[in-house]
Amino acid sequence: MTSIEGSVGAALVDYTSGMALGTLGGGKDLDLTVAAAGNTDVVRAKLRTMEMLGIEDGIEDMLITLGSQYHLIRLIKGRGGNGLFLYIVLDKGRANLAMARHQLRRIEADLEL
């Protein structure tokens, strides 16, 4: 995931526990373990809201746009992927959001769990 243009940091997260199972990048300005836990709350809240609304569809990805960054969350589907998501932070000035989404979808498809 860190080969995606503009990547600042990335993680594989278990949203049942809020734990980052693996991280790459980040740093003093981006604590990926804190981000994993916080984004777990975001994913859980959206899933709860969809359930309350009776929406019987799956989340493909979620985008949070900040002034200088994109935060992209992609829930992993398929066998072995239940409860996991890919999380990547992109520098808004260097990233191509459409390409990043495409590459993240490809990474999910190639992921072996």
Short mmCIF file of N, CA, C and O in Angstrom, two decimals:
data_model
loop_
_atom_site.label_atom_id
_atom_site.label_comp_id
_atom_site.label_asym_id
_atom_site.label_seq_id
_atom_site.Cartn_x
_atom_site.Cartn_y
_atom_site.Cartn_z
N MET A 1 0.82 -1.21 0.00
CA MET A 1 0.00 0.00 0.00
C MET A 1 0.85 1.26 0.00
O MET A 1 0.41 2.28 -0.49
N THR A 2 2.05 1.16 0.54
CA THR A 2 2.88 2.35 0.57
C THR A 2 3.45 2.71 -0.80
O THR A 2 4.03 3.78 -0.96
N SER A 3 3.27 1.84 -1.79
CA SER A 3 3.69 2.17 -3.15
C SER A 3 2.66 3.04 -3.87
O SER A 3 2.94 3.55 -4.95
N ILE A 4 1.50 3.22 -3.28
CA ILE A 4 0.47 4.09 -3.87
C ILE A 4 0.96 5.53 -3.79
O ILE A 4 1.41 5.99 -2.74
N GLU A 5 0.90 6.23 -4.91
CA GLU A 5 1.39 7.61 -4.99
C GLU A 5 0.75 8.48 -3.91
O GLU A 5 -0.46 8.50 -3.76
N GLY A 6 1.60 9.16 -3.15
CA GLY A 6 1.13 10.07 -2.10
C GLY A 6 0.91 9.42 -0.75
O GLY A 6 0.51 10.08 0.20
N SER A 7 1.20 8.13 -0.64
CA SER A 7 0.98 7.42 0.62
C SER A 7 1.84 7.98 1.74
O SER A 7 3.05 8.18 1.58
N VAL A 8 1.21 8.22 2.88
CA VAL A 8 1.90 8.69 4.08
C VAL A 8 2.03 7.56 5.08
O VAL A 8 3.00 7.46 5.82
N GLY A 9 1.02 6.69 5.11
CA GLY A 9 1.02 5.55 6.01
C GLY A 9 -0.15 4.65 5.70
O GLY A 9 -1.14 5.08 5.09
N ALA A 10 -0.04 3.39 6.13
CA ALA A 10 -1.09 2.42 5.83
C ALA A 10 -1.15 1.37 6.94
O ALA A 10 -0.17 1.15 7.64
N ALA A 11 -2.32 0.74 7.05
CA ALA A 11 -2.49 -0.29 8.08
C ALA A 11 -3.53 -1.31 7.64
O ALA A 11 -4.44 -1.00 6.86
N LEU A 12 -3.39 -2.51 8.18
CA LEU A 12 -4.42 -3.53 8.12
C LEU A 12 -5.01 -3.58 9.52
O LEU A 12 -4.26 -3.73 10.50
N VAL A 13 -6.33 -3.39 9.62
CA VAL A 13 -6.97 -3.21 10.93
C VAL A 13 -8.08 -4.23 11.14
O VAL A 13 -8.86 -4.52 10.24
N ASP A 14 -8.14 -4.75 12.36
CA ASP A 14 -9.23 -5.62 12.80
C ASP A 14 -10.24 -4.73 13.52
O ASP A 14 -9.96 -4.25 14.61
N TYR A 15 -11.42 -4.52 12.90
CA TYR A 15 -12.37 -3.61 13.54
C TYR A 15 -13.23 -4.27 14.61
O TYR A 15 -14.03 -3.62 15.26
N THR A 16 -13.04 -5.56 14.83
CA THR A 16 -13.71 -6.17 15.98
C THR A 16 -12.97 -5.83 17.27
O THR A 16 -13.59 -5.69 18.32
N SER A 17 -11.65 -5.66 17.16
CA SER A 17 -10.85 -5.33 18.35
C SER A 17 -10.30 -3.91 18.32
O SER A 17 -9.91 -3.38 19.35
N GLY A 18 -10.23 -3.30 17.14
CA GLY A 18 -9.65 -1.97 17.00
C GLY A 18 -8.13 -1.99 16.88
O GLY A 18 -7.48 -0.95 16.90
N MET A 19 -7.56 -3.16 16.74
CA MET A 19 -6.11 -3.31 16.69
C MET A 19 -5.58 -3.25 15.26
O MET A 19 -6.18 -3.84 14.35
N ALA A 20 -4.45 -2.56 15.11
CA ALA A 20 -3.74 -2.57 13.83
C ALA A 20 -2.94 -3.87 13.78
O ALA A 20 -2.12 -4.13 14.66
N LEU A 21 -3.19 -4.71 12.78
CA LEU A 21 -2.48 -5.97 12.64
C LEU A 21 -1.13 -5.79 11.97
O LEU A 21 -0.25 -6.64 12.10
N GLY A 22 -1.00 -4.69 11.24
CA GLY A 22 0.25 -4.36 10.58
C GLY A 22 0.20 -2.92 10.12
O GLY A 22 -0.86 -2.43 9.74
N THR A 23 1.33 -2.24 10.18
CA THR A 23 1.40 -0.84 9.75
C THR A 23 2.66 -0.61 8.94
O THR A 23 3.67 -1.30 9.13
N LEU A 24 2.59 0.38 8.05
CA LEU A 24 3.74 0.82 7.28
C LEU A 24 3.68 2.34 7.20
O LEU A 24 2.62 2.91 6.93
N GLY A 25 4.79 2.99 7.42
CA GLY A 25 4.82 4.45 7.33
C GLY A 25 4.32 5.09 8.61
O GLY A 25 4.49 4.54 9.69
N GLY A 26 3.69 6.23 8.47
CA GLY A 26 3.25 6.98 9.63
C GLY A 26 4.39 7.81 10.17
O GLY A 26 5.22 8.30 9.42
N GLY A 27 4.45 7.96 11.48
CA GLY A 27 5.51 8.74 12.10
C GLY A 27 4.97 9.54 13.26
O GLY A 27 3.86 9.29 13.75
N LYS A 28 5.73 10.54 13.70
CA LYS A 28 5.32 11.31 14.88
C LYS A 28 4.03 12.10 14.64
O LYS A 28 3.29 12.36 15.57
N ASP A 29 3.77 12.47 13.40
CA ASP A 29 2.55 13.22 13.09
C ASP A 29 1.39 12.31 12.70
O ASP A 29 0.27 12.79 12.51
N LEU A 30 1.65 11.02 12.57
CA LEU A 30 0.60 10.06 12.21
C LEU A 30 0.84 8.76 12.95
O LEU A 30 1.61 7.90 12.49
N ASP A 31 0.20 8.60 14.10
CA ASP A 31 0.29 7.37 14.88
C ASP A 31 -0.76 6.42 14.34
O ASP A 31 -1.97 6.58 14.60
N LEU A 32 -0.33 5.44 13.59
CA LEU A 32 -1.26 4.53 12.91
C LEU A 32 -2.03 3.64 13.87
O LEU A 32 -3.14 3.22 13.56
N THR A 33 -1.48 3.35 15.04
CA THR A 33 -2.24 2.54 16.01
C THR A 33 -3.40 3.34 16.59
O THR A 33 -4.49 2.80 16.79
N VAL A 34 -3.19 4.64 16.83
CA VAL A 34 -4.28 5.50 17.29
C VAL A 34 -5.31 5.68 16.18
O VAL A 34 -6.52 5.60 16.43
N ALA A 35 -4.82 5.87 14.95
CA ALA A 35 -5.72 6.03 13.81
C ALA A 35 -6.55 4.76 13.58
O ALA A 35 -7.74 4.84 13.26
N ALA A 36 -5.94 3.59 13.76
CA ALA A 36 -6.66 2.32 13.60
C ALA A 36 -7.81 2.23 14.58
O ALA A 36 -8.94 1.88 14.21
N ALA A 37 -7.54 2.55 15.84
CA ALA A 37 -8.59 2.50 16.86
C ALA A 37 -9.70 3.50 16.58
O ALA A 37 -10.89 3.18 16.66
N GLY A 38 -9.33 4.72 16.21
CA GLY A 38 -10.33 5.74 15.91
C GLY A 38 -11.17 5.42 14.70
O GLY A 38 -12.39 5.63 14.70
N ASN A 39 -10.54 4.90 13.66
CA ASN A 39 -11.29 4.56 12.45
C ASN A 39 -12.14 3.32 12.64
O ASN A 39 -13.14 3.13 11.94
N THR A 40 -11.80 2.48 13.60
CA THR A 40 -12.66 1.37 13.97
C THR A 40 -14.01 1.90 14.45
O THR A 40 -15.06 1.37 14.08
N ASP A 41 -13.98 2.97 15.24
CA ASP A 41 -15.23 3.59 15.69
C ASP A 41 -16.05 4.12 14.52
O ASP A 41 -17.28 4.01 14.51
N VAL A 42 -15.38 4.68 13.53
CA VAL A 42 -16.06 5.20 12.34
C VAL A 42 -16.76 4.06 11.60
O VAL A 42 -17.93 4.16 11.23
N VAL A 43 -16.03 2.97 11.37
CA VAL A 43 -16.59 1.82 10.65
C VAL A 43 -17.78 1.23 11.42
O VAL A 43 -18.85 0.97 10.85
N ARG A 44 -17.60 1.04 12.71
CA ARG A 44 -18.69 0.48 13.52
C ARG A 44 -19.92 1.37 13.50
O ARG A 44 -21.05 0.88 13.41
N ALA A 45 -19.71 2.69 13.60
CA ALA A 45 -20.85 3.62 13.59
C ALA A 45 -21.61 3.55 12.27
O ALA A 45 -22.84 3.54 12.25
N LYS A 46 -20.89 3.47 11.17
CA LYS A 46 -21.55 3.39 9.86
C LYS A 46 -22.30 2.08 9.70
O LYS A 46 -23.43 2.06 9.20
N LEU A 47 -21.70 0.98 10.14
CA LEU A 47 -22.38 -0.31 10.05
C LEU A 47 -23.65 -0.32 10.91
O LEU A 47 -24.69 -0.83 10.48
N ARG A 48 -23.58 0.27 12.11
CA ARG A 48 -24.75 0.37 12.99
C ARG A 48 -25.85 1.21 12.35
O ARG A 48 -27.02 0.85 12.37
N THR A 49 -25.46 2.34 11.75
CA THR A 49 -26.43 3.22 11.10
C THR A 49 -27.10 2.51 9.93
O THR A 49 -28.32 2.61 9.76
N MET A 50 -26.33 1.79 9.13
CA MET A 50 -26.91 1.06 8.01
C MET A 50 -27.90 0.01 8.51
O MET A 50 -28.97 -0.17 7.91
N GLU A 51 -27.56 -0.65 9.60
CA GLU A 51 -28.46 -1.64 10.18
C GLU A 51 -29.76 -1.00 10.65
O GLU A 51 -30.85 -1.50 10.38
N MET A 52 -29.65 0.14 11.34
CA MET A 52 -30.84 0.83 11.83
C MET A 52 -31.73 1.32 10.69
O MET A 52 -32.95 1.36 10.82
N LEU A 53 -31.12 1.67 9.56
CA LEU A 53 -31.88 2.14 8.40
C LEU A 53 -32.38 0.99 7.53
O LEU A 53 -33.11 1.22 6.57
N GLY A 54 -31.97 -0.21 7.86
CA GLY A 54 -32.39 -1.37 7.07
C GLY A 54 -31.69 -1.47 5.73
O GLY A 54 -32.20 -2.10 4.81
N ILE A 55 -30.52 -0.86 5.62
CA ILE A 55 -29.75 -0.93 4.37
C ILE A 55 -29.01 -2.26 4.35
O ILE A 55 -28.16 -2.52 5.18
N GLU A 56 -29.36 -3.10 3.39
CA GLU A 56 -28.76 -4.42 3.29
C GLU A 56 -27.75 -4.45 2.16
O GLU A 56 -27.89 -5.19 1.19
N ASP A 57 -26.75 -3.63 2.30
CA ASP A 57 -25.70 -3.53 1.31
C ASP A 57 -24.38 -3.48 2.06
O ASP A 57 -24.36 -3.25 3.26
N GLY A 58 -23.29 -3.70 1.38
CA GLY A 58 -21.99 -3.67 2.03
C GLY A 58 -21.26 -2.37 1.76
O GLY A 58 -21.49 -1.72 0.74
N ILE A 59 -20.39 -2.00 2.67
CA ILE A 59 -19.55 -0.82 2.48
C ILE A 59 -18.38 -1.22 1.60
O ILE A 59 -17.67 -2.18 1.89
N GLU A 60 -18.19 -0.49 0.53
CA GLU A 60 -17.04 -0.73 -0.33
C GLU A 60 -15.83 0.00 0.25
O GLU A 60 -14.82 -0.60 0.57
N ASP A 61 -15.94 1.32 0.33
CA ASP A 61 -14.89 2.08 0.98
C ASP A 61 -15.47 3.35 1.58
O ASP A 61 -16.61 3.72 1.30
N MET A 62 -14.69 3.99 2.43
CA MET A 62 -15.10 5.23 3.09
C MET A 62 -13.95 6.22 2.90
O MET A 62 -12.78 5.86 3.00
N LEU A 63 -14.32 7.48 2.63
CA LEU A 63 -13.34 8.52 2.40
C LEU A 63 -13.55 9.64 3.39
O LEU A 63 -14.67 10.13 3.56
N ILE A 64 -12.47 10.04 4.05
CA ILE A 64 -12.48 11.21 4.92
C ILE A 64 -11.49 12.19 4.31
O ILE A 64 -10.30 11.87 4.14
N THR A 65 -11.97 13.37 3.93
CA THR A 65 -11.14 14.36 3.28
C THR A 65 -10.79 15.46 4.28
O THR A 65 -11.68 16.09 4.84
N LEU A 66 -9.50 15.65 4.50
CA LEU A 66 -9.01 16.72 5.35
C LEU A 66 -8.42 17.81 4.45
O LEU A 66 -8.37 17.65 3.23
N GLY A 67 -7.96 18.88 5.04
CA GLY A 67 -7.37 19.97 4.25
C GLY A 67 -6.18 19.53 3.42
O GLY A 67 -6.02 19.92 2.27
N SER A 68 -5.33 18.67 3.99
CA SER A 68 -4.11 18.26 3.29
C SER A 68 -4.00 16.76 3.07
O SER A 68 -3.01 16.29 2.51
N GLN A 69 -4.99 15.99 3.51
CA GLN A 69 -4.90 14.53 3.41
C GLN A 69 -6.24 13.90 3.03
O GLN A 69 -7.29 14.46 3.31
N TYR A 70 -6.12 12.72 2.41
CA TYR A 70 -7.25 11.82 2.24
C TYR A 70 -7.01 10.64 3.18
O TYR A 70 -5.90 10.12 3.25
N HIS A 71 -8.05 10.20 3.87
CA HIS A 71 -8.00 8.99 4.67
C HIS A 71 -9.00 8.03 4.04
O HIS A 71 -10.19 8.32 3.99
N LEU A 72 -8.50 6.92 3.55
CA LEU A 72 -9.31 5.97 2.81
C LEU A 72 -9.38 4.66 3.58
O LEU A 72 -8.35 4.11 3.97
N ILE A 73 -10.60 4.17 3.79
CA ILE A 73 -10.86 2.93 4.51
C ILE A 73 -11.56 1.98 3.55
O ILE A 73 -12.58 2.34 2.97
N ARG A 74 -11.01 0.79 3.37
CA ARG A 74 -11.62 -0.21 2.49
C ARG A 74 -11.86 -1.48 3.27
O ARG A 74 -10.93 -2.14 3.72
N LEU A 75 -13.14 -1.82 3.45
CA LEU A 75 -13.49 -3.06 4.15
C LEU A 75 -13.16 -4.25 3.27
O LEU A 75 -13.41 -4.24 2.07
N ILE A 76 -12.56 -5.27 3.88
CA ILE A 76 -12.16 -6.46 3.15
C ILE A 76 -13.33 -7.43 3.13
O ILE A 76 -13.91 -7.75 4.16
N LYS A 77 -13.66 -7.86 1.93
CA LYS A 77 -14.76 -8.80 1.75
C LYS A 77 -14.20 -10.18 1.45
O LYS A 77 -13.04 -10.33 1.15
N GLY A 78 -15.06 -11.16 1.51
CA GLY A 78 -14.64 -12.50 1.13
C GLY A 78 -14.17 -13.33 2.30
O GLY A 78 -14.11 -12.87 3.44
N ARG A 79 -13.81 -14.53 1.99
CA ARG A 79 -13.40 -15.52 2.97
C ARG A 79 -12.20 -15.02 3.77
O ARG A 79 -11.20 -14.60 3.23
N GLY A 80 -12.32 -15.05 5.09
CA GLY A 80 -11.22 -14.67 5.96
C GLY A 80 -11.09 -13.18 6.19
O GLY A 80 -10.29 -12.75 7.01
N GLY A 81 -11.84 -12.38 5.48
CA GLY A 81 -11.71 -10.93 5.59
C GLY A 81 -12.70 -10.27 6.52
O GLY A 81 -12.64 -9.06 6.73
N ASN A 82 -13.64 -11.04 7.06
CA ASN A 82 -14.65 -10.46 7.95
C ASN A 82 -13.99 -9.76 9.12
O ASN A 82 -13.15 -10.33 9.81
N GLY A 83 -14.38 -8.51 9.34
CA GLY A 83 -13.88 -7.76 10.48
C GLY A 83 -12.56 -7.05 10.21
O GLY A 83 -11.97 -6.52 11.14
N LEU A 84 -12.11 -7.01 8.97
CA LEU A 84 -10.85 -6.35 8.65
C LEU A 84 -11.06 -5.22 7.66
O LEU A 84 -11.96 -5.27 6.82
N PHE A 85 -10.20 -4.20 7.77
CA PHE A 85 -10.20 -3.16 6.74
C PHE A 85 -8.78 -2.68 6.47
O PHE A 85 -7.89 -2.78 7.32
N LEU A 86 -8.58 -2.21 5.25
CA LEU A 86 -7.35 -1.56 4.85
C LEU A 86 -7.52 -0.07 5.08
O LEU A 86 -8.59 0.49 4.80
N TYR A 87 -6.49 0.57 5.58
CA TYR A 87 -6.54 2.00 5.88
C TYR A 87 -5.30 2.65 5.31
O TYR A 87 -4.18 2.16 5.52
N ILE A 88 -5.49 3.71 4.55
CA ILE A 88 -4.34 4.41 3.98
C ILE A 88 -4.56 5.92 4.12
O ILE A 88 -5.68 6.41 3.97
N VAL A 89 -3.48 6.61 4.42
CA VAL A 89 -3.48 8.07 4.49
C VAL A 89 -2.66 8.56 3.31
O VAL A 89 -1.54 8.11 3.09
N LEU A 90 -3.26 9.47 2.55
CA LEU A 90 -2.62 10.01 1.35
C LEU A 90 -2.41 11.51 1.48
O LEU A 90 -3.28 12.21 2.00
N ASP A 91 -1.29 11.98 0.98
CA ASP A 91 -1.03 13.41 0.88
C ASP A 91 -1.87 13.93 -0.28
O ASP A 91 -1.71 13.49 -1.43
N LYS A 92 -2.78 14.85 0.03
CA LYS A 92 -3.74 15.32 -0.96
C LYS A 92 -3.08 15.98 -2.18
O LYS A 92 -3.58 15.87 -3.29
N GLY A 93 -1.94 16.62 -1.96
CA GLY A 93 -1.25 17.31 -3.04
C GLY A 93 -0.51 16.38 -4.00
O GLY A 93 -0.20 16.76 -5.12
N ARG A 94 -0.22 15.16 -3.55
CA ARG A 94 0.55 14.22 -4.38
C ARG A 94 -0.26 13.03 -4.86
O ARG A 94 0.18 12.28 -5.74
N ALA A 95 -1.43 12.82 -4.28
CA ALA A 95 -2.20 11.60 -4.57
C ALA A 95 -3.22 11.81 -5.68
O ALA A 95 -3.74 12.91 -5.85
N ASN A 96 -3.48 10.73 -6.38
CA ASN A 96 -4.59 10.68 -7.34
C ASN A 96 -5.63 9.77 -6.68
O ASN A 96 -5.43 8.55 -6.62
N LEU A 97 -6.69 10.36 -6.18
CA LEU A 97 -7.67 9.61 -5.40
C LEU A 97 -8.30 8.46 -6.19
O LEU A 97 -8.43 7.35 -5.67
N ALA A 98 -8.65 8.69 -7.43
CA ALA A 98 -9.25 7.62 -8.24
C ALA A 98 -8.28 6.45 -8.41
O ALA A 98 -8.67 5.29 -8.28
N MET A 99 -7.03 6.76 -8.68
CA MET A 99 -6.02 5.69 -8.83
C MET A 99 -5.78 4.98 -7.50
O MET A 99 -5.62 3.76 -7.47
N ALA A 100 -5.76 5.72 -6.41
CA ALA A 100 -5.54 5.12 -5.09
C ALA A 100 -6.67 4.14 -4.77
O ALA A 100 -6.42 3.04 -4.27
N ARG A 101 -7.92 4.53 -5.05
CA ARG A 101 -9.05 3.63 -4.82
C ARG A 101 -8.91 2.38 -5.68
O ARG A 101 -9.16 1.26 -5.21
N HIS A 102 -8.52 2.55 -6.93
CA HIS A 102 -8.34 1.42 -7.84
C HIS A 102 -7.25 0.49 -7.31
O HIS A 102 -7.43 -0.75 -7.28
N GLN A 103 -6.12 1.04 -6.90
CA GLN A 103 -5.01 0.23 -6.41
C GLN A 103 -5.37 -0.48 -5.11
O GLN A 103 -4.99 -1.62 -4.90
N LEU A 104 -6.11 0.20 -4.24
CA LEU A 104 -6.52 -0.42 -2.98
C LEU A 104 -7.47 -1.59 -3.24
O LEU A 104 -7.39 -2.63 -2.58
N ARG A 105 -8.36 -1.45 -4.23
CA ARG A 105 -9.26 -2.53 -4.62
C ARG A 105 -8.45 -3.73 -5.14
O ARG A 105 -8.75 -4.87 -4.82
N ARG A 106 -7.40 -3.45 -5.90
CA ARG A 106 -6.53 -4.51 -6.42
C ARG A 106 -5.76 -5.20 -5.29
O ARG A 106 -5.65 -6.42 -5.27
N ILE A 107 -5.28 -4.42 -4.35
CA ILE A 107 -4.55 -4.98 -3.20
C ILE A 107 -5.48 -5.89 -2.40
O ILE A 107 -5.09 -6.99 -2.00
N GLU A 108 -6.72 -5.45 -2.19
CA GLU A 108 -7.70 -6.28 -1.47
C GLU A 108 -7.90 -7.61 -2.21
O GLU A 108 -7.91 -8.67 -1.58
N ALA A 109 -8.04 -7.55 -3.53
CA ALA A 109 -8.28 -8.77 -4.31
C ALA A 109 -7.09 -9.73 -4.24
O ALA A 109 -7.27 -10.95 -4.24
N ASP A 110 -5.88 -9.20 -4.13
CA ASP A 110 -4.68 -10.03 -4.09
C ASP A 110 -4.30 -10.49 -2.68
O ASP A 110 -3.43 -11.35 -2.54
N LEU A 111 -4.97 -9.95 -1.69
CA LEU A 111 -4.63 -10.25 -0.30
C LEU A 111 -5.02 -11.67 0.07
O LEU A 111 -6.11 -12.13 -0.23
N GLU A 112 -4.08 -12.39 0.66
CA GLU A 112 -4.35 -13.76 1.12
C GLU A 112 -4.40 -13.76 2.63
O GLU A 112 -3.42 -13.40 3.28
N LEU A 113 -5.54 -14.18 3.18
CA LEU A 113 -5.72 -14.22 4.63
C LEU A 113 -5.91 -15.63 5.11
O LEU A 113 -6.44 -16.46 4.48
#
